[in-house]
Coordinates of C-alpha atoms in Angstrom, one line a residue:
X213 CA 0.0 0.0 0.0
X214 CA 3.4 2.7 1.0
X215 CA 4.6 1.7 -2.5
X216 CA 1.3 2.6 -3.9
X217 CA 0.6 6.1 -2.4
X218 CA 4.2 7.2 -3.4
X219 CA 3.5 6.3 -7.3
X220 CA 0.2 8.2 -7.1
X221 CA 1.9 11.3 -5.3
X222 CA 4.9 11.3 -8.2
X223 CA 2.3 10.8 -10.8
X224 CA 0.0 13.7 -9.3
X225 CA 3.3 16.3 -9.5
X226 CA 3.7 14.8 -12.7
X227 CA 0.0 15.9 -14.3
X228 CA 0.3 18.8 -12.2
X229 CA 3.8 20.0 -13.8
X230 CA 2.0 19.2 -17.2
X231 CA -0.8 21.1 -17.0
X232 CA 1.3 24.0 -15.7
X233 CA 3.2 23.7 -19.1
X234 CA 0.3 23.7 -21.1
X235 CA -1.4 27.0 -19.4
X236 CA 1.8 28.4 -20.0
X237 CA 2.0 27.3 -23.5
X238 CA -1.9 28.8 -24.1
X239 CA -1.0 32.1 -22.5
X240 CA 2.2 32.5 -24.6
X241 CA 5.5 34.5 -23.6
X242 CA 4.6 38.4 -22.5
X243 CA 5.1 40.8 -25.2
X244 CA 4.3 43.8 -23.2
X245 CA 8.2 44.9 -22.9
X246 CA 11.2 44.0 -24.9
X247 CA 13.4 41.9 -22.4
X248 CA 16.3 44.6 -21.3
X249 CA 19.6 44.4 -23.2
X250 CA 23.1 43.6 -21.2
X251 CA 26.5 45.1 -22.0
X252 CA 28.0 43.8 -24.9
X253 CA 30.0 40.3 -24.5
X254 CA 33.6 41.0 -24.1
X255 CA 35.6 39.9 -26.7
X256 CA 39.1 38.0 -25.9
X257 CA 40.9 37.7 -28.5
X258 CA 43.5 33.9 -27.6
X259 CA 47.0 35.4 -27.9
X260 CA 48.6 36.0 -30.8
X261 CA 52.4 34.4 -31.5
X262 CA 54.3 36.4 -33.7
X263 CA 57.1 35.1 -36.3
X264 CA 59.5 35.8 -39.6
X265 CA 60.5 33.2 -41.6
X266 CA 64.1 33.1 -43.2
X267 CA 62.7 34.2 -46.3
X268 CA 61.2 37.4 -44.7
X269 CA 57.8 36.3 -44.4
X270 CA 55.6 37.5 -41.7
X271 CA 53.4 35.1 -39.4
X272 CA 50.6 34.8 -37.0
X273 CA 49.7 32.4 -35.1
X274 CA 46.8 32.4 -33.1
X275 CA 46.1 29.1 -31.4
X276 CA 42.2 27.4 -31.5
X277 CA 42.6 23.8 -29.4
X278 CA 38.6 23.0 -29.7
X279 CA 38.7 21.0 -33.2
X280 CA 42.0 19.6 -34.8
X281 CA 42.3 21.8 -37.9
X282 CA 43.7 24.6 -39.1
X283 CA 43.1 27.3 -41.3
X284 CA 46.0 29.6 -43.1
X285 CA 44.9 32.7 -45.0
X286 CA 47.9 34.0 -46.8
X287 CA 47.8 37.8 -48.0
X288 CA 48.9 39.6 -50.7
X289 CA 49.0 43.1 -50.4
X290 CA 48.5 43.8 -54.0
X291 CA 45.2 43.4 -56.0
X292 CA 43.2 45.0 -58.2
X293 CA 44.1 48.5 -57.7
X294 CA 47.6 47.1 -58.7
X295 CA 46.2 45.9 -61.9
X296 CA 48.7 47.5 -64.7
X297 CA 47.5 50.0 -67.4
X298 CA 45.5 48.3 -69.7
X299 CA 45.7 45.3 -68.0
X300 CA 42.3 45.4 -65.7
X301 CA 41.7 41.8 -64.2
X302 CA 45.6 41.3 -64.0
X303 CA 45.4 40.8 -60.2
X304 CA 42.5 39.0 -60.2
X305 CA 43.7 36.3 -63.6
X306 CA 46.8 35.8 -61.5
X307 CA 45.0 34.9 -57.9
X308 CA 42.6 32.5 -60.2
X309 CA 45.6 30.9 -62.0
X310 CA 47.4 30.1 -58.5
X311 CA 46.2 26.4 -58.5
X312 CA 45.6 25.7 -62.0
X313 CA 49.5 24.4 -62.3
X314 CA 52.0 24.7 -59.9
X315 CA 55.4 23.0 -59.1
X316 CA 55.1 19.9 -60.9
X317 CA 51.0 19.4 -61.1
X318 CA 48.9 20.3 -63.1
X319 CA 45.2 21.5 -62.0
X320 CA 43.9 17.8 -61.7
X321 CA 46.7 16.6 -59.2
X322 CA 46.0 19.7 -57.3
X323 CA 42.7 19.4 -57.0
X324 CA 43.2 15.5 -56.2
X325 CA 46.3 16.5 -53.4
X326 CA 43.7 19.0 -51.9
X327 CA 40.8 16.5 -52.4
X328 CA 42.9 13.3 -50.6
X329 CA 43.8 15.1 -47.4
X330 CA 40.2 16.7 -46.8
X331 CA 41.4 20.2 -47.1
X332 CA 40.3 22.9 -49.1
X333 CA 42.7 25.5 -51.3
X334 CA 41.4 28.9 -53.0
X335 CA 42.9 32.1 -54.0
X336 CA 41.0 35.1 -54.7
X337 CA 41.7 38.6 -55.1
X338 CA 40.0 41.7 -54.0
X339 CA 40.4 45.7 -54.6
X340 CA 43.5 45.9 -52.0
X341 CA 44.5 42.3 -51.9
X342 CA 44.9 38.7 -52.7
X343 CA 44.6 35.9 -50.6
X344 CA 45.6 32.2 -50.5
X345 CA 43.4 30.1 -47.9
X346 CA 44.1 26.6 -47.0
X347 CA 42.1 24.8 -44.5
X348 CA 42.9 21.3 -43.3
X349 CA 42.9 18.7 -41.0
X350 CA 46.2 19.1 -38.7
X351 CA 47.0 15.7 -39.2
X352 CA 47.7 16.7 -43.0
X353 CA 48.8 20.3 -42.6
X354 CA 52.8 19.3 -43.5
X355 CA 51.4 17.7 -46.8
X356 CA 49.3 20.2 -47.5
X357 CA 51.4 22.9 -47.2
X358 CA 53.9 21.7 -50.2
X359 CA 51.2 21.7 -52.2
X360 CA 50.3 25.5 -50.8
X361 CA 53.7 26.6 -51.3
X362 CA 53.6 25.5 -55.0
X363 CA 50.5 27.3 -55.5
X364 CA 51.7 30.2 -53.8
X365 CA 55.4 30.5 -55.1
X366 CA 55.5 28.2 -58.6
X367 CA 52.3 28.7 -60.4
X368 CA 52.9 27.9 -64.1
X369 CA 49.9 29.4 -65.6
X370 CA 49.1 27.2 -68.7
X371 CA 47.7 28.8 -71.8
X372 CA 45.3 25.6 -71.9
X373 CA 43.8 26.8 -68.5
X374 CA 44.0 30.8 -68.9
X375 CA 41.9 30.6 -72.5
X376 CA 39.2 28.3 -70.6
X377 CA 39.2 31.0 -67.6
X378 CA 39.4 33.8 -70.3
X379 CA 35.9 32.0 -71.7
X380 CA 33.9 31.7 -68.5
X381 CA 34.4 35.2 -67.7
X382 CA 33.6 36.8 -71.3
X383 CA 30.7 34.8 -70.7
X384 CA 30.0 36.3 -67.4
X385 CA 30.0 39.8 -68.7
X386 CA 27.4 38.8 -71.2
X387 CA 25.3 37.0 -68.5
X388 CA 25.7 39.8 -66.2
X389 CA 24.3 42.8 -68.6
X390 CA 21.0 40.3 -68.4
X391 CA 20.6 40.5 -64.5
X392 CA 19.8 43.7 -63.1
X393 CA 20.9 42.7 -59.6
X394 CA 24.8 42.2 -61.3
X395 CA 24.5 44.8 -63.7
X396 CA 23.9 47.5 -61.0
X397 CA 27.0 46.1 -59.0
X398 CA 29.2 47.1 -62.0
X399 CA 27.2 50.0 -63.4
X400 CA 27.3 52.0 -60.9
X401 CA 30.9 52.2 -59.7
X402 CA 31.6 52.7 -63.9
X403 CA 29.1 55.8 -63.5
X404 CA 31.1 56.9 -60.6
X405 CA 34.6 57.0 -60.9
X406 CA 34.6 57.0 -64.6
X407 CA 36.0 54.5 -67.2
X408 CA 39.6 55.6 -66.8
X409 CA 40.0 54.7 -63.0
X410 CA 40.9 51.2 -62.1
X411 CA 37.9 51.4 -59.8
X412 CA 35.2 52.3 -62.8
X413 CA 36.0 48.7 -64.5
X414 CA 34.7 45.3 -62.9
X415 CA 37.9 43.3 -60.8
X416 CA 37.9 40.5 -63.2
X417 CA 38.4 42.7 -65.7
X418 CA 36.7 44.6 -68.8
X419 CA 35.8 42.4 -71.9
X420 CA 38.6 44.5 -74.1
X421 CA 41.5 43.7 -71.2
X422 CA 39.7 39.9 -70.6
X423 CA 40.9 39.2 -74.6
X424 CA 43.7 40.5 -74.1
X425 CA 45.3 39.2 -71.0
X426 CA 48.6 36.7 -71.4
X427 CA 50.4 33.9 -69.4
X428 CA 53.3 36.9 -69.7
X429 CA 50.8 39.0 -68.1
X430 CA 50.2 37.0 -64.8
X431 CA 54.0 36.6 -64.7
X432 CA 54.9 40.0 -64.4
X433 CA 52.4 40.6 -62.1
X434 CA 53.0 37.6 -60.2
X435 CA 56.9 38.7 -60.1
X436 CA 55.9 41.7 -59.1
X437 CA 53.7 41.6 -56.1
X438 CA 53.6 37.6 -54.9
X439 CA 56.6 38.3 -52.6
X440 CA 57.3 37.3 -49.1
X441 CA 58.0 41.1 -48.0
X442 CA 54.6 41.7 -49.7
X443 CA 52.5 39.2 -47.4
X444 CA 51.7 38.0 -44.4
X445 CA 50.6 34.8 -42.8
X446 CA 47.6 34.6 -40.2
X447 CA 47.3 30.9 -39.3
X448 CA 44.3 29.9 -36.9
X449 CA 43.6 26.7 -35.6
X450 CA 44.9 24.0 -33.2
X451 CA 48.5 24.6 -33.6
X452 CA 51.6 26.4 -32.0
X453 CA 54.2 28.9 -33.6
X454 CA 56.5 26.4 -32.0
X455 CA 55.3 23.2 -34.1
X456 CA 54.3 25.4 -37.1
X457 CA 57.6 26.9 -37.8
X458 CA 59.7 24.2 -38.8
X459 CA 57.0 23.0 -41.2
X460 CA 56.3 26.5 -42.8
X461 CA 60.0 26.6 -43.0
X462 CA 59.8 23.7 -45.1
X463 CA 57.6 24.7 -47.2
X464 CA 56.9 28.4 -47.5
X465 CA 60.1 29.4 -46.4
X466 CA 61.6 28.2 -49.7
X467 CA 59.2 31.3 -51.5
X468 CA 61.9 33.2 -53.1
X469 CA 61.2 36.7 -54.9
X470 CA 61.4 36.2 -58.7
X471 CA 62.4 39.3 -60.6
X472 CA 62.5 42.9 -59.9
X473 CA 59.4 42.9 -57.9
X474 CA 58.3 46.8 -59.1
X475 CA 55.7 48.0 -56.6
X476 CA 52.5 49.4 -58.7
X477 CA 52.9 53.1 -58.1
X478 CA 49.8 54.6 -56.2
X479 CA 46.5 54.8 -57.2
X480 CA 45.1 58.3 -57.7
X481 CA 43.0 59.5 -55.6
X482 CA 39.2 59.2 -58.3
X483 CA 37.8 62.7 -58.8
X484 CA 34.6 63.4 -56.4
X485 CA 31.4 64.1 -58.3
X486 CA 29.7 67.6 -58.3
X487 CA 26.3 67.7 -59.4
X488 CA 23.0 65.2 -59.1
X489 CA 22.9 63.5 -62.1
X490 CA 20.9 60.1 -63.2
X491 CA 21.5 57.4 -65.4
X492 CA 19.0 55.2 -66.6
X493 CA 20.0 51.7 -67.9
X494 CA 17.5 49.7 -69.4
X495 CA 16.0 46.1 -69.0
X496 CA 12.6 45.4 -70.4
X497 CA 10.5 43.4 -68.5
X498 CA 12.5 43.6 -65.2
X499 CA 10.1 42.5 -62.3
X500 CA 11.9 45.2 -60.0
X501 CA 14.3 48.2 -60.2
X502 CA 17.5 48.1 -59.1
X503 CA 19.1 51.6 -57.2
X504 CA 22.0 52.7 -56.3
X505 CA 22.4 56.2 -54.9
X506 CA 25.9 58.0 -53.9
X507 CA 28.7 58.8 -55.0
X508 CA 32.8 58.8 -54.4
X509 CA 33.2 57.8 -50.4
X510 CA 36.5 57.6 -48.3
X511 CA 39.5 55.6 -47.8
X512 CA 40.0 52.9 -45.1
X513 CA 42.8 55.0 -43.4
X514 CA 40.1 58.1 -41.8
X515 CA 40.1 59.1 -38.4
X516 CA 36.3 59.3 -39.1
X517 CA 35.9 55.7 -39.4
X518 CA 34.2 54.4 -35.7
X519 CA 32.0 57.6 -36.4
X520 CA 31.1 56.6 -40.0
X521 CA 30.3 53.0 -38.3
X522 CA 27.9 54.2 -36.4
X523 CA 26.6 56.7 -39.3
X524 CA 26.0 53.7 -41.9
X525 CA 24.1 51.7 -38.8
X526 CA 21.7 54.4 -38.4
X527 CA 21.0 55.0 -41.9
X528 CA 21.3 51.1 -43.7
X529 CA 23.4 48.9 -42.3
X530 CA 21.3 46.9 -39.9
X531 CA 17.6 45.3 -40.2
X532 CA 16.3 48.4 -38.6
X533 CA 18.2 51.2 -40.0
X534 CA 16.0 53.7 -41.2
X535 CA 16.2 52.9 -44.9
X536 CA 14.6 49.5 -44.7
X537 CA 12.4 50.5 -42.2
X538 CA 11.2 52.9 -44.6
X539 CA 10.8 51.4 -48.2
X540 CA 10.3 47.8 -46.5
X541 CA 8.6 48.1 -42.9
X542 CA 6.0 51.3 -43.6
X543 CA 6.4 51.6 -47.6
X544 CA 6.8 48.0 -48.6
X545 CA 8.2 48.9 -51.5
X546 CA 11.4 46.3 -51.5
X547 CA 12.3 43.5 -49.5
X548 CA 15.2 45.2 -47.7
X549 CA 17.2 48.8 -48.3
X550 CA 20.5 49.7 -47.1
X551 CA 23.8 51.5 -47.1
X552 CA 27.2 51.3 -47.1
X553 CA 30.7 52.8 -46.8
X554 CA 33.0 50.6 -49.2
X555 CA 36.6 51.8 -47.5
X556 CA 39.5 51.2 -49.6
X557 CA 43.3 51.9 -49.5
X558 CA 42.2 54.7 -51.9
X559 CA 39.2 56.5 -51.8
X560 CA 36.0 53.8 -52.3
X561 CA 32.3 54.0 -52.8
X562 CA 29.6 55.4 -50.3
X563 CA 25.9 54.2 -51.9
X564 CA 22.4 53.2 -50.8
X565 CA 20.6 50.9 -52.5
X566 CA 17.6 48.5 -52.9
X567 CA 15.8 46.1 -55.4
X568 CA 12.2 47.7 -55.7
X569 CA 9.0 47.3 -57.5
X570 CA 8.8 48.2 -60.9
X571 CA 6.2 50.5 -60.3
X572 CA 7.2 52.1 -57.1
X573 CA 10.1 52.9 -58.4
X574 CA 9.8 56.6 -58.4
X575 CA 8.0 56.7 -54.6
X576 CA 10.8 54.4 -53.7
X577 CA 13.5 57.6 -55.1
X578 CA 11.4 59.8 -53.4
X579 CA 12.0 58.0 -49.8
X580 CA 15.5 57.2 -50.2
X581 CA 16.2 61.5 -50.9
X582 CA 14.0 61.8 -47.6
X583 CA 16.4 59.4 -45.7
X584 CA 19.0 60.9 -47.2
X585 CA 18.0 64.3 -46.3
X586 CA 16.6 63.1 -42.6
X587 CA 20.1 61.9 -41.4
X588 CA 21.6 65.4 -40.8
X589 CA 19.8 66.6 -37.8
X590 CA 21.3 65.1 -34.5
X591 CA 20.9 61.5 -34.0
X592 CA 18.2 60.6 -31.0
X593 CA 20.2 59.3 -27.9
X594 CA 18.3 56.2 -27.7
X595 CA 18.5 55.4 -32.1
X596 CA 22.4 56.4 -31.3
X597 CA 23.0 53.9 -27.9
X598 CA 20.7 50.9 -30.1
X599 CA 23.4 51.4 -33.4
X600 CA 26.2 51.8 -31.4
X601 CA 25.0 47.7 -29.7
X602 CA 24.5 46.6 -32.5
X603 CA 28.1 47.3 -34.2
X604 CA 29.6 46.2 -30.7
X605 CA 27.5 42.5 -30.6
X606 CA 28.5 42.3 -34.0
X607 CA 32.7 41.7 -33.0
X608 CA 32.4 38.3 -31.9
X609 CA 30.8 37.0 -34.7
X610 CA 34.0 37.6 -37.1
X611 CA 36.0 35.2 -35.1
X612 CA 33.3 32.6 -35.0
X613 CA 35.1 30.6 -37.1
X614 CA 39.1 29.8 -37.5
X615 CA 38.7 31.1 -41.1
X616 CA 36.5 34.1 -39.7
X617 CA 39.0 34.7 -37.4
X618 CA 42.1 35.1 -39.8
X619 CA 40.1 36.7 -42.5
X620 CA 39.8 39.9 -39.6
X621 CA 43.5 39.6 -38.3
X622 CA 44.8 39.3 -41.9
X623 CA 42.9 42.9 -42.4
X624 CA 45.0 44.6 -40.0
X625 CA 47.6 44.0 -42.2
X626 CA 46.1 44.8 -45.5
X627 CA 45.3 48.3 -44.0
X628 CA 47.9 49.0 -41.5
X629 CA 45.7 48.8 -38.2
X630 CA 47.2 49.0 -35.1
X631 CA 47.6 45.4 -34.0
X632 CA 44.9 46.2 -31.2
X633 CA 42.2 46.9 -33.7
X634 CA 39.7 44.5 -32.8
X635 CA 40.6 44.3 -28.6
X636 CA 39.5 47.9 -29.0
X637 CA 37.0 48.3 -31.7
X638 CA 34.0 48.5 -29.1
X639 CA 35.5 50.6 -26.8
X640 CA 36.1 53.0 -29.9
X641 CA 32.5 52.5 -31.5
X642 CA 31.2 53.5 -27.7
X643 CA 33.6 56.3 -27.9
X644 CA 31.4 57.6 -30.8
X645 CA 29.0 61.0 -29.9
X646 CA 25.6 62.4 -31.8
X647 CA 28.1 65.4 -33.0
X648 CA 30.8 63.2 -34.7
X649 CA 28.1 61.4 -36.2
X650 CA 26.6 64.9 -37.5
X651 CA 29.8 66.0 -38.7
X652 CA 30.4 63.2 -40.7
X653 CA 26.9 63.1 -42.1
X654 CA 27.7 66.6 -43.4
X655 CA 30.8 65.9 -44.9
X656 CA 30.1 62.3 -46.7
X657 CA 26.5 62.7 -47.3
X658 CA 25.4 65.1 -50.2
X659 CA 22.8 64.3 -52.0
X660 CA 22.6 67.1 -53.7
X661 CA 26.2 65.6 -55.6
X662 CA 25.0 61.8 -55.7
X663 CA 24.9 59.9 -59.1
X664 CA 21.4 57.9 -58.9
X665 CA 21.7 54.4 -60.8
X666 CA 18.5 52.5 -62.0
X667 CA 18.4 49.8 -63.5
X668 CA 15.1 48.9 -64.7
X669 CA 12.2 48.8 -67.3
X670 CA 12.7 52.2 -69.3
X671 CA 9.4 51.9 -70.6
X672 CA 7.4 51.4 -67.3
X673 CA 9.7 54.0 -64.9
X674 CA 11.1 57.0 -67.2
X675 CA 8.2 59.1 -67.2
X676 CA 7.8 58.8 -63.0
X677 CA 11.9 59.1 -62.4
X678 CA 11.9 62.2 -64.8
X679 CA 8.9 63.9 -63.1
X680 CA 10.7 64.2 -60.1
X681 CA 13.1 66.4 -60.9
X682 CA 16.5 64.5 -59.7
X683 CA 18.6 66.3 -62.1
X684 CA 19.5 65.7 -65.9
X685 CA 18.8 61.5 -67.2
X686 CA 21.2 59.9 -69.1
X687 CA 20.2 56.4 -70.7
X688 CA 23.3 53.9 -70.8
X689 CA 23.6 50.8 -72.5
X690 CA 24.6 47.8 -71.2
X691 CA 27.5 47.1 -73.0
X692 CA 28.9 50.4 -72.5
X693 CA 29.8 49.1 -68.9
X694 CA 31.9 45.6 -70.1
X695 CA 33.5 46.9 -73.1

């Protein structure tokens, strides 16, 4: 009879605990107040082991014991703002080329080296750089590396494999002047900075320097730039500098300097724009418009930098900036709007942007010039302390991963930040006050001076885009931007 009462007591709590849950469940969490934010995690950062190879090349080690890999992201600091006269896509042939023959493989046995050990090997360049990444298991880091160090130091760069490459991107160009979303990507830094800056033609190159780009070609670049005093090597993963060394040493340390190694001499600083003027590029049909608005922004190297952070949060850079809170919360106009400061070693791009319904195209104008306008007066305390949270919770998340993690050390080096950079990046975004923020809205956000990019059905938005008065209209052909 004991044993039986104590069953029926466990199984009572039991229904009791049950039907709690399911009154809870019915009533469903309280909505009435947003739960309270805390202080922003604190980021640490493991230590970072510092070395030089004999060659001269610079490492990093920063050690990540949870899984046994490894990631190494090797950096370049040449891309294609380094591209030669002429030669547009130079950087970016060259980085594509790495492991399409190296040493004494060809692209198969690469790609089967990389394949057997479970690792993974691309190459890639940007505007300011190019990178090498390897990720692999530990256990096959010293055989991966050889193949690395071929890729990095011996690439061969067949003809065989450059005229395939040459095809696939020719063919890109032509695909992209049929997709609104790519064509804006491309039209509108062209519009910007002009045909005769590196930065107003596509990274992979126009379609005239595309046909005309040589194995020679990626050789003297390669020569030029792919040096061991030009890079530096942010490893991440479960390793020491200790256990690395002698490996690297092995491998990378026997990257020698080939030729004369002539620096590119600086890019020149693109003209700023002076006066509102759109341009108009057409694509029958199109389900949606695609905008860009702005103009010539500022270089990665400004003391205004934490401020314009906090400036681009405000205005586009989060889910509720102000721009897609506009033309997607209250307007629906788009599925999301935003902005963006695109900081390079030289000047860059500053635009906002949005995909938008064909015909909404001109109310959607209309709202981004009333953002545009609405970002000068003094930012509200509590809009300022929610932006500034938001950039601050957003650290962590670029070391999330080992190759997250050296992808943000291995900028420090492309843009010479002080080695404390991310250790002190909240403390500086928190630093940030409502009259910096002003200031630098006034200086980097003129809409009276903005080029507006549409890309869209000329037919079904001309007549509304004209009638409000934006300045002069300029229709460009698509082929005009890939030539």
């Amino acid at each position: 009879m004991r044993c039986f009462n104590r069953a029926a007591r466990i199984i009572l709590v039991a229904l009791a605990a049950f039907a709690s849950a399911v009154l809870n469940a019915q009533q469903g969490p309280d909505r009435a107040q947003a739960p309270p934010v805390g202080p922003p995690p604190a980021l640490r950062i493991p230590p970072i082991e510092t070395r030089t190879l004999s060659n001269g090349l610079q490492v990093w080690v920063m050690g990540e014991h949870k899984v046994p890999t490894v990631h190494l992201a090797l950096t370049i600091r040449a891309g294609a703002a380094a591209d030669p006269a002429g030669r547009y896509g130079a950087a970016s042939f060259t980085a594509a080329m790495l492991d399409e023959g190296a040493g004494q493989r060809s692209a198969l046995e690469i790609a089967d080296a990389i394949d057997f050990l479970g690792a993974d090997l691309s190459a890639a360049a940007g505007i300011d750089a190019s990178t090498v990444d390897l990720h692999v298991p530990v256990a096959r880091l010293s055989e991966a590396l050889a193949v690395m160090a071929d890729v990095v130091a011996r690439p061969t760069f067949p003809e065989s494999e450059l005229k395939r490459l040459r095809e696939e991107r020719l063919a890109g160009l032509l695909e992209a002047q049929d997709d609104p979303e790519e064509l804006i990507q491309l039209a509108f830094p062209h519009v910007v900075f002009g045909a005769r800056h590196r930065y107003g033609a596509p990274v992979m190159g126009t379609e005239t320097a595309i046909k005309a780009i040589t194995p020679a070609d990626l050789v003297a670049f390669h020569d030029a730039h792919y040096r061991p005093s030009n890079a530096r090597l942010v490893v991440v993963g479960d390793v020491t500098a200790d256990s690395l060394v002698p490996m690297l040493e092995s491998s990378l340390g026997t990257w020698k300097p080939t030729g004369a190694g002539t620096p590119a001499p600086p890019l020149a600083d693109p003209p700023q724009l002076t006066a509102r003027h759109v341009y108009l590029i057409d694509k029958p049909g199109a389900a949606q418009s695609q905008i860009r608005i702005g103009w010539v922004g500022v270089q990665r190297s400004t003391p205004d930098y934490f401020a314009l952070r906090v400036l681009s949060g405000v205005l586009g850079e989060s889910f509720t900036s102000r721009l897609n809170h506009n033309l997607r919360e209250v307007h629906g106009y788009a599925y999301g709007a935003g902005s963006r400061f695109d900081m390079r070693r030289v000047g860059g791009l500053f635009y906002a942007s949005a995909g938008v319904q064909t015909d909404k195209t001109a109310d959607a104008l209309k709202e981004f010039f009333v953002e545009l306008a609405n970002i000068h007066p003094p930012i509200p305390a509590d809009e300022l302390a929610r932006t500034k949270n938001f950039a601050e919770r957003l650290v962590p998340r670029y070391f999330e991963t080992e190759r997250d993690a050296a992808a943000a050390l291995s900028q420090i080096f492309t843009y010479d930040l002080p080695a404390d950079y991310w250790e002190s990046f909240s403390r500086r975004i928190e630093a940030v006050t409502a009259n910096e923020v002003q200031r630098a809205a006034d200086k980097y956000i003129q809409p009276d001076r903005f080029a507006v990019v549409i890309v869209g059905d000329r037919k079904a938005i001309e007549a509304g885009v004209r009638s409000l008065n934006l300045g002069p209209l300029t229709v460009v052909e698509p082929s005009e931007i890939v030539k």
